[in-house]
Coordinates of C-alpha atoms in Angstrom, one line a residue:
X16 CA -24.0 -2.0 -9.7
X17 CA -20.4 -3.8 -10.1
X18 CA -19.4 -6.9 -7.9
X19 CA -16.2 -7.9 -7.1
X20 CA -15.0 -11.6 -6.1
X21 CA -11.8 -12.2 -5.0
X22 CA -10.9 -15.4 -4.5
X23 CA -8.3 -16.4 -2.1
X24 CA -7.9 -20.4 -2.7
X25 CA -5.1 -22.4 -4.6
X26 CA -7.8 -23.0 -7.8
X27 CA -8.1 -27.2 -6.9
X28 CA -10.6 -28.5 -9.2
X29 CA -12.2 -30.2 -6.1
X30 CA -12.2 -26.4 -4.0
X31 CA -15.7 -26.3 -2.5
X32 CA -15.4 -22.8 -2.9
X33 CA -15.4 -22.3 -6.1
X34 CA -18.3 -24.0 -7.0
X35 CA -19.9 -21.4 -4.1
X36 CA -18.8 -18.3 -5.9
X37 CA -19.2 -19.5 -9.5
X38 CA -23.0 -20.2 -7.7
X39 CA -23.0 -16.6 -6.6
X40 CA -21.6 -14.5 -9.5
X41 CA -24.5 -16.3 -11.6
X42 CA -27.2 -15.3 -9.5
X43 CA -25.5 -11.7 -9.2
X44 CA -25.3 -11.5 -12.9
X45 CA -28.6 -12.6 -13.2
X46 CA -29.7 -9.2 -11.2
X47 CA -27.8 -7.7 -13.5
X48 CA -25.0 -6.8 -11.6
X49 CA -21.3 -6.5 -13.4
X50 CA -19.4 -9.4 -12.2
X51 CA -15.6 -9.1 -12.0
X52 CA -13.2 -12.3 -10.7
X53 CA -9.6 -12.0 -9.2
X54 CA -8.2 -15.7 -8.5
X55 CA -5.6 -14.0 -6.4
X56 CA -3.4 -16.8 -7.2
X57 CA -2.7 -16.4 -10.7
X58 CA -1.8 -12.7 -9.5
X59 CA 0.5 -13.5 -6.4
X60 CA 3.2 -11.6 -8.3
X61 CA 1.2 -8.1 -8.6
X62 CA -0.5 -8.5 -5.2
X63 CA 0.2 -4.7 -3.6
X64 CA -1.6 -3.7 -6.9
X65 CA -5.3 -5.3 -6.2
X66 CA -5.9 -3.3 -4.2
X67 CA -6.5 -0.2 -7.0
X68 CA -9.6 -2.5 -8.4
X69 CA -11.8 -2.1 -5.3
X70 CA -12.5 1.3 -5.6
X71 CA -14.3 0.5 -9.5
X72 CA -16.7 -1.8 -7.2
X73 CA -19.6 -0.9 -5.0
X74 CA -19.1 -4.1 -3.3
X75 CA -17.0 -7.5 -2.7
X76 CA -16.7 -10.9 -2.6
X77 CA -13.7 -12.0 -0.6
X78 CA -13.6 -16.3 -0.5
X79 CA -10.8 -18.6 0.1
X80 CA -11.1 -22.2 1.0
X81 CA -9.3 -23.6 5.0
X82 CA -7.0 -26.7 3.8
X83 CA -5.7 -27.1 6.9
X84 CA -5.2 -23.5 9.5
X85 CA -6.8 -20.0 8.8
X86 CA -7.3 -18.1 5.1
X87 CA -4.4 -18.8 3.1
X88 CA -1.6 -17.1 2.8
X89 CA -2.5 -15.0 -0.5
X90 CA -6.1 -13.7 1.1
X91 CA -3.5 -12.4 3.8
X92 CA -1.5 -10.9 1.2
X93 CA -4.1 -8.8 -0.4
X94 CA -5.4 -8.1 3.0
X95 CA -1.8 -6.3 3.7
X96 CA -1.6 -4.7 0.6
X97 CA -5.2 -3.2 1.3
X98 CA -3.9 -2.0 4.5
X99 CA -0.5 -0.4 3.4
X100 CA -1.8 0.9 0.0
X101 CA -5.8 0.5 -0.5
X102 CA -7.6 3.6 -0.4
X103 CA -9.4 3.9 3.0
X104 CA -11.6 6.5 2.1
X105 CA -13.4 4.6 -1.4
X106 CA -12.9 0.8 1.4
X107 CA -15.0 2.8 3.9
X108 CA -17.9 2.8 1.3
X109 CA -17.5 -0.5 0.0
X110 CA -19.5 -3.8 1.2
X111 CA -17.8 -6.8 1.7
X112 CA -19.3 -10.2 2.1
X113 CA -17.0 -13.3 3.5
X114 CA -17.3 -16.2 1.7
X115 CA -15.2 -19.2 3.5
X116 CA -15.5 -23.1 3.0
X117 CA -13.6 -25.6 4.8
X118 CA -12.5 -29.7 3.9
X119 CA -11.1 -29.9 7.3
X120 CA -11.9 -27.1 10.4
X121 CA -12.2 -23.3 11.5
X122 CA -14.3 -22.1 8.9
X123 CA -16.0 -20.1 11.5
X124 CA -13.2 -18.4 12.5
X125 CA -12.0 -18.1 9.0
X126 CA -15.1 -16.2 7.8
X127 CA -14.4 -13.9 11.4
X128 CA -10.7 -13.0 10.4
X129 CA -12.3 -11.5 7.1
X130 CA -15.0 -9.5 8.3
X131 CA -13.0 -8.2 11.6
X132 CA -10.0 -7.3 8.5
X133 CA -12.6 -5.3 6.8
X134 CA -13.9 -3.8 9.6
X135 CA -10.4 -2.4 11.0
X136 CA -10.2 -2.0 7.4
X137 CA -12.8 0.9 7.9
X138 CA -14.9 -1.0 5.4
X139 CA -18.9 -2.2 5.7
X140 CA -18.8 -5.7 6.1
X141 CA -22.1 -7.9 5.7
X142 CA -23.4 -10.9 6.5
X143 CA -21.3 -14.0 5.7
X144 CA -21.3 -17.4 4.3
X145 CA -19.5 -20.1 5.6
X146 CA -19.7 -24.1 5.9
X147 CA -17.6 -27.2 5.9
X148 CA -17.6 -29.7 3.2
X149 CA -16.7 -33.3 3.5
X150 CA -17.6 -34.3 -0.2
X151 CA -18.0 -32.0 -3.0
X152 CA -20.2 -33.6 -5.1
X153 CA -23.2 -34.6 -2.2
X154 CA -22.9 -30.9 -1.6
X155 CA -23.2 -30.0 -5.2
X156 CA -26.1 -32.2 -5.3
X157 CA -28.2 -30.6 -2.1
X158 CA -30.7 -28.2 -3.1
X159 CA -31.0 -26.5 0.2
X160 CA -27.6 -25.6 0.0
X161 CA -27.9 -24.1 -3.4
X162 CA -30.9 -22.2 -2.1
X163 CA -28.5 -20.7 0.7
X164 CA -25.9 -19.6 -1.4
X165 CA -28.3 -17.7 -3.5
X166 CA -29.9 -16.2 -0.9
X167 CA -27.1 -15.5 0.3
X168 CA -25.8 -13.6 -3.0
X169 CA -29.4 -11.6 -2.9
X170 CA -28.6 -10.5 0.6
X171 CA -25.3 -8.4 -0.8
X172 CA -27.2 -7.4 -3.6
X173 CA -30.4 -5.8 -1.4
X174 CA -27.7 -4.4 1.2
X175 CA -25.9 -2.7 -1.6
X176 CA -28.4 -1.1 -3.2
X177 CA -30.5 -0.3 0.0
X178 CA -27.1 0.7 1.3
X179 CA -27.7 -0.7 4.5
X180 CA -26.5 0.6 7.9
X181 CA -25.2 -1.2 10.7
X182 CA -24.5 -0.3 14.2
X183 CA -21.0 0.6 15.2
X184 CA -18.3 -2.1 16.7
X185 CA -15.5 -1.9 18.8
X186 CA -13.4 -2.7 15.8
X187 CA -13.8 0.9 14.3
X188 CA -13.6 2.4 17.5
X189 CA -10.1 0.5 17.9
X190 CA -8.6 1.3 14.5
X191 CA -9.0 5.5 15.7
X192 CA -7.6 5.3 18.5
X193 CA -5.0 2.5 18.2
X194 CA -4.9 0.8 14.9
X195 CA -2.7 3.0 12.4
X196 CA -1.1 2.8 9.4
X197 CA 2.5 4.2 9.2
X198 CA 2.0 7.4 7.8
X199 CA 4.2 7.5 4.6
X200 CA 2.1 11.3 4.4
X201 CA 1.3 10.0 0.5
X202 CA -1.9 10.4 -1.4
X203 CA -4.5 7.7 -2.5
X204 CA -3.2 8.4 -6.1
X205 CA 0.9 8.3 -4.7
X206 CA 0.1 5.0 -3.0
X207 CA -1.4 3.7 -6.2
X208 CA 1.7 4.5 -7.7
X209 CA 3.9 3.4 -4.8
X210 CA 2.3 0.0 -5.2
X211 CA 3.1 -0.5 -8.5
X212 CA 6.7 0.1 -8.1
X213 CA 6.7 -2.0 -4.9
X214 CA 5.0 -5.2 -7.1
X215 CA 8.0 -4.6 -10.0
X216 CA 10.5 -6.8 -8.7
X217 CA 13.6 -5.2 -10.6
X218 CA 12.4 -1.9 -9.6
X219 CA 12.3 -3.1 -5.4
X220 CA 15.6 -4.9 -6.2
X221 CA 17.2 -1.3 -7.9
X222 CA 16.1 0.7 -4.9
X223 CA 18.0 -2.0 -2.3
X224 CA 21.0 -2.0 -4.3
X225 CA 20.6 1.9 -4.4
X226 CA 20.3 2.0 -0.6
X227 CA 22.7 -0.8 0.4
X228 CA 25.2 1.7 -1.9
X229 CA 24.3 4.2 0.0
X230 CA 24.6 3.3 3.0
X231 CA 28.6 2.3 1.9
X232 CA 29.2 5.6 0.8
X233 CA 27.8 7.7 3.4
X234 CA 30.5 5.0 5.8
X235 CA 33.5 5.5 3.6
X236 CA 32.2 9.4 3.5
X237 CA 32.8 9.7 7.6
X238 CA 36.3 8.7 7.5
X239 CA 37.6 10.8 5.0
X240 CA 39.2 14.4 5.5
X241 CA 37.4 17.1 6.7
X242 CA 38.8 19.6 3.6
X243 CA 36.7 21.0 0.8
X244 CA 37.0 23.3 -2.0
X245 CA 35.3 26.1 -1.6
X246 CA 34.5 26.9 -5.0
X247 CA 32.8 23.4 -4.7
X248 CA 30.7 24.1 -1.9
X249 CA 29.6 27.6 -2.5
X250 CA 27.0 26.9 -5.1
X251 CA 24.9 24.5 -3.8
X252 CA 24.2 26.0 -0.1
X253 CA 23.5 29.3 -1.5
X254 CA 21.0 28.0 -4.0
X255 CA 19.1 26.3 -1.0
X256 CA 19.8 29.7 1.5
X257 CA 17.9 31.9 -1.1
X258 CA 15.1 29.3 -2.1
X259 CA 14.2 28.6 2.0
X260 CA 10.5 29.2 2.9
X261 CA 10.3 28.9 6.7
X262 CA 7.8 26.3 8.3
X263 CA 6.5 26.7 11.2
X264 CA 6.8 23.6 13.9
X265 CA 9.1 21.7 11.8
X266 CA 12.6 20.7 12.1
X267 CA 14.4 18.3 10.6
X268 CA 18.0 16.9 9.1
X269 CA 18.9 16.2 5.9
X270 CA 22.2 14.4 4.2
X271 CA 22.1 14.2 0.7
X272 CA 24.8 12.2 -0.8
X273 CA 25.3 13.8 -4.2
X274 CA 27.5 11.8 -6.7
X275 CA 30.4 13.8 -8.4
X276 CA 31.0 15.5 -4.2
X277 CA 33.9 14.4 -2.1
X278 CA 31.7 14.9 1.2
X279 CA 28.0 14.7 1.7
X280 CA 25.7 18.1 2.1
X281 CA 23.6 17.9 5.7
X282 CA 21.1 20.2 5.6
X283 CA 19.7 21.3 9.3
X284 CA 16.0 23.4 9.2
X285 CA 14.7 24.9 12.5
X286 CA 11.6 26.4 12.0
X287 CA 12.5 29.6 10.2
X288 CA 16.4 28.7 10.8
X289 CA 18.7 26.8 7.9
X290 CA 21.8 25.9 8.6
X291 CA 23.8 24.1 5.3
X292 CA 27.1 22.3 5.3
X293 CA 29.1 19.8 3.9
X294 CA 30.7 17.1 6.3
X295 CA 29.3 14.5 8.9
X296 CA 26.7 15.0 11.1
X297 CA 24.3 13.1 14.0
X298 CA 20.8 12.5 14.1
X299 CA 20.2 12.4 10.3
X300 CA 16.5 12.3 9.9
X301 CA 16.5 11.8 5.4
X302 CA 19.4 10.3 4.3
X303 CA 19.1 10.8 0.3
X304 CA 21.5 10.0 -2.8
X305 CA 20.9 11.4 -6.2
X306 CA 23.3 12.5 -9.2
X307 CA 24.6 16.3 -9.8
X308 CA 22.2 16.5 -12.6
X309 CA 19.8 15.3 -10.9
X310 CA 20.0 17.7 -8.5
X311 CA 20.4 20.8 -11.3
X312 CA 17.1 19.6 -12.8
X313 CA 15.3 19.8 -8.9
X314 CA 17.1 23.5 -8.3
X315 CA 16.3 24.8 -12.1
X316 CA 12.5 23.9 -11.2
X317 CA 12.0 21.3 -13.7
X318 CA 11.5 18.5 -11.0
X319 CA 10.7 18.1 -7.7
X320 CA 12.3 16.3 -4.8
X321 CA 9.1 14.2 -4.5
X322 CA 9.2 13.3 -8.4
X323 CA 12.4 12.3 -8.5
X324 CA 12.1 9.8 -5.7
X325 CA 9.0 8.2 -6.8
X326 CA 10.8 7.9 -10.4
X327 CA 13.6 6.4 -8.9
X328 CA 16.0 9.1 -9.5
X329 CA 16.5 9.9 -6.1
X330 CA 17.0 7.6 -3.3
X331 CA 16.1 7.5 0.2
X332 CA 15.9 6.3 3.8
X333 CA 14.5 7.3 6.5
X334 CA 11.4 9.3 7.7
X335 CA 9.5 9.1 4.4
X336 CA 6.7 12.4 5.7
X337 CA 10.2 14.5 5.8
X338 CA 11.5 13.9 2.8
X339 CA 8.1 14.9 1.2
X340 CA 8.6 18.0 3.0
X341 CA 11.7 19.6 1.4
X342 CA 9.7 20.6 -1.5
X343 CA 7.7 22.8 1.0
X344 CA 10.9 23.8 2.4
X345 CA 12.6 24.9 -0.9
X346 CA 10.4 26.6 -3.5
X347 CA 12.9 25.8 -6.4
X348 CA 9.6 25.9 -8.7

């Protein structure tokens, strides 16, 4: 069985809360369960990649300390990056206990906010710990409330193994019917990777530049003359006309801004229609930028649309589920 603690505090040495979990990982280990610690802090600038270290657990520990109103603003953090790019399929078999102490007030409702996260979450939550603490060291001193927190640690460990069931809340039954997240139409593994680039700040800062760029060109692009050489044109729309595979109930518009190209190639699907031209168009669905070789290498096969953007090489805005879709589209492979 494998444990993990994720600790949401600012690591005071006077943080009631750590002396709760270091209390609990003992006991755990001493049931000889693998311990593993994240002091989110120490990680605030790889937070969207946490996430990716639930899914080794079978359960979790998630405690922060209330200095002064609600969690903390790195247990919200991970919280958001669990949302946007956790795995909700391996969270919806995972426990999570809440573990919240408080030097001042609301650590009630701080150990609610957790388990009602987990919960829309689509995770198992389980029965919480929670208390506030005026001095550190009485507490450390009380031997009932060292025989709570242990109990308390035994409790996760006999509802993980037992893998106990709970009855449903209207939580869940909120999250299917209203609670979504954006569908970016990725794969646990894709949002893995998506949150690695997110947490790479010179990669994030790349992609703005890239866009902002973009968004210049395609400007400059609608005020310029309407003339193109044919020879230019030709190659390009008959290389996507002979690689179409019809889809049925989709449509969508496409502008890919391809350096090298006086004017911008708008690609317009219809179900089993495909209409391809170079110019300005409205109601651009995927507005994407890449280089001519770039473009080669996706048309020769040896890359795909979907590649290239997660690698950086192609750009985009827009409707992120579209763009995914032009390798349907175009079987260039």
């Amino acid at each position: 069985m494998k444990v993990n603690i994720y600790y949401g505090g600012r690591g005071v040495l006077d943080d009631p809360t750590l002396y709760v979990i270091n209390k609990m990982q003992k006991v755990l280990e001493e049931l000889r369960v693998t311990v593993d610690r994240y002091n989110i802090y120490e990680q605030k600038n790889s937070i969207t990649t946490l996430p990716q270290t639930i899914k080794e657990a079978d359960g979790i520990i998630l405690a922060t300390t209330v200095e002064w109103l609600g969690i903390g603003g790195y247990m919200m953090q991970f919280l958001d990056a669990c949302w946007l790019y956790g795995d909700k399929e391996n969270i919806a078999r995972t426990y999570m206990q809440p573990v919240v102490m408080s030097t001042t007030y609301g650590e009630r409702e701080g150990e609610i906010t957790l388990a009602n996260a987990w919960e829309i979450l689509g995770g198992l939550p389980c029965s919480g710990l929670y208390g506030y603490v005026a001095d550190l060291l009485t507490f450390e001193m009380n031997q009932d409330y060292s025989v709570i927190i242990e109990k308390k640690a035994e409790n996760l460990y006999r509802t993980i193994s037992q893998k106990t069931k709970s009855l449903p809340t209207s939580n869940q039954a909120v999250t299917k019917t209203v609670l979504r997240t954006q569908d970016l139409g990725l794969t646990p593994q894709e949002s893995e990777q998506l949150s690695k680039y997110v947490s790479d700040d010179t990669y994030v800062k790349k992609q703005k530049e890239d866009i902002e760029e973009l968004a210049t060109k395609f400007k400059g692009l609608l005020d310029r003359d309407k003339s193109e050489d044919e020879e230019e044109i030709i190659p390009y729309i008959s290389d996507f006309e002979s690689h179409f595979k019809p889809q049925t109930d989709f449509k969508a518009k496409y502008l890919f801004i391809i350096e090298g190209r006086k004017k911008p190639l708008t690609i317009l699907v219809d179900q089993d229609q495909l209409q391809c031209s170079y110019g300005k168009q409205d109601g651009i669905d995927v507005y994407a930028k890449m280089t001519t070789e770039v473009l080669d290498r996706i048309i020769a096969g040896k890359m795909t649309f979907q590649r290239a953007f997660m690698t950086g090489e192609l750009t985009a805005k827009g409707n992120f589920k579209t763009l995914r879709m032009l390798d349907d589209i175009f079987s260039f492979g």
